[in-house]
Amino acid sequence: MKPARGALEALIAGLRGQLVVTADWQALIALANHTLLTPALFDSLTQSDQSDRLPKEVHQYLRFIYECNRERNLRLRKQLHEAVVALNQCGIVPVLLKGAVPLFLSSGGRVPNRIMTDLDLAVEPDTLEVARACLINLGYAAVGFSGDGMGRPLDVGLLELRPIQRIDREPAKLASRCGVRARIPAPQSRALHWIMHDLVKEADYWRGRTDFRHLYDLALLAEEHEPDWAVLRASLPDRHTRNAFDTQLLALSHFFGAKVPEECVRRPLVRFQHWRRVFPLYHPFLGIPLRLVGNSLWALWRVLHGDGLALRNPFAMGRRAASILLDGDLGSKV
């Protein structure tokens, strides 16, 4: 999706609790829906006492989506609780990732406003098969289109079960809710995971894309926990990941006003990469060549460093390359 500048600025303002009364509401809602931020938008405006100033139809729609997502997240929390109980009974204390963390830590009728499509859990590699067997006993089955995904017909989301990756600077801390035990990554580790997942693993740094839902998650985490960005940056293994890290920090500062170290974001390369991501958002048609260059470089890298798909199945490789070039895998990103 290529959002209009006014819709994007109104969405960011709304997420910061500021209502833009002159917004194009149809464009704003379309963008909020695409980026999976509609419940967060309504919640933010409600918390800042601005939701009553919304046009009646807009207020009703946003509240409806918010309430539907709340009911869905209550079901997801019950599903997560059941899965963690089963793993505990098998002697496994899983590490919770991404949206599963605030969901597990919530209580009563209050759940996060975040839209979630799955629940991410990690276990020690030598317990992975035991963990899968535990979930199979609950009725879960592998989902073919999702490598680590397991699902059940009546659930509202998948479980993503994967081995723990040793990238965290600090060990995950044990948390207990009603006797159910899980491990929670430290805030700095969660922040690093958000950034590396989007900018490096999903190549948003190369391709000039932005996942505003994750960027908003990062902004909330930074506001609550104030990560030591300089220490996190120093832990990264090479210049490429540090450049990607700095580029996301600049986006975090630009859109959500987060405090980040000046030395991380003032380098010309970082500012150019940030401009390369922002320009197509504000100028969709003029930004097409920038996106095409980034996507082409990434497609070439995938061909040269892929899993041999180009030799085994040239047709499938061609489809994948076309999807990359045309942003066919954009999902909820912009």
C-alpha angles and dihedrals in degrees: 000000000000106000126206113250094241093052092049093048091047091050093050090047090050092051087054091052097258120125119216101205093190094056123134093244096196092054092042094052091045090054093045090051093047093050092043091239101117097107091044090051093053093044093050093050090046093051090051092047091244101113093085088064092061119107108268097248092046092049092050093049096046092046091049092053090044093053093045090052091047091055090047092051091050087057091046090052091052089049091049092048091052092050095048091048090053092049091048090053087055090053095257126128105193127210111237118221137199114332094005089072100066090036092057093044094050121095141197116357094334116099132161117278091225118122107234129188097185145006116245119211130169129198136181110284093240091056097046096101092045089051091051090050090052091054093045087057087058090056100265121144132188115269111223099214094051116061097212097020126123124183148174126213097243099043122101095221144025128250114233108204118187141155118268114264116213100229100110119108092209130038116254113260124235115250127184129199117182090336093311112124130209136153121243122204116235115263092251091053091049091051091050091048092053092051099043092044094057105030100038111017095041092032097232088146091061097036099045095236130142130208101204093186090060092041089054090048088053092048092053092047091049091050093051102039107020098218119215096247095184092056091047091049092051090056093061117107104226148009094264094058091043091053090050091047092051092048091056091048090054090051089049090053095042098050104028104023094240118169110246131167111275092220090061096057109031099077114111094235092054092048091048092051090048090050090049089057097042101041095066089050092057097033107031099177097040088047095058094092091051092052092045093053092048093046091047092053091048093047090051091050091051091052093049097041102027131115096274093272091135090064098037097044115007091177093056090045090051091052091049092049091049090050090053094046093049096040089245090153095051094121111168093343126104 
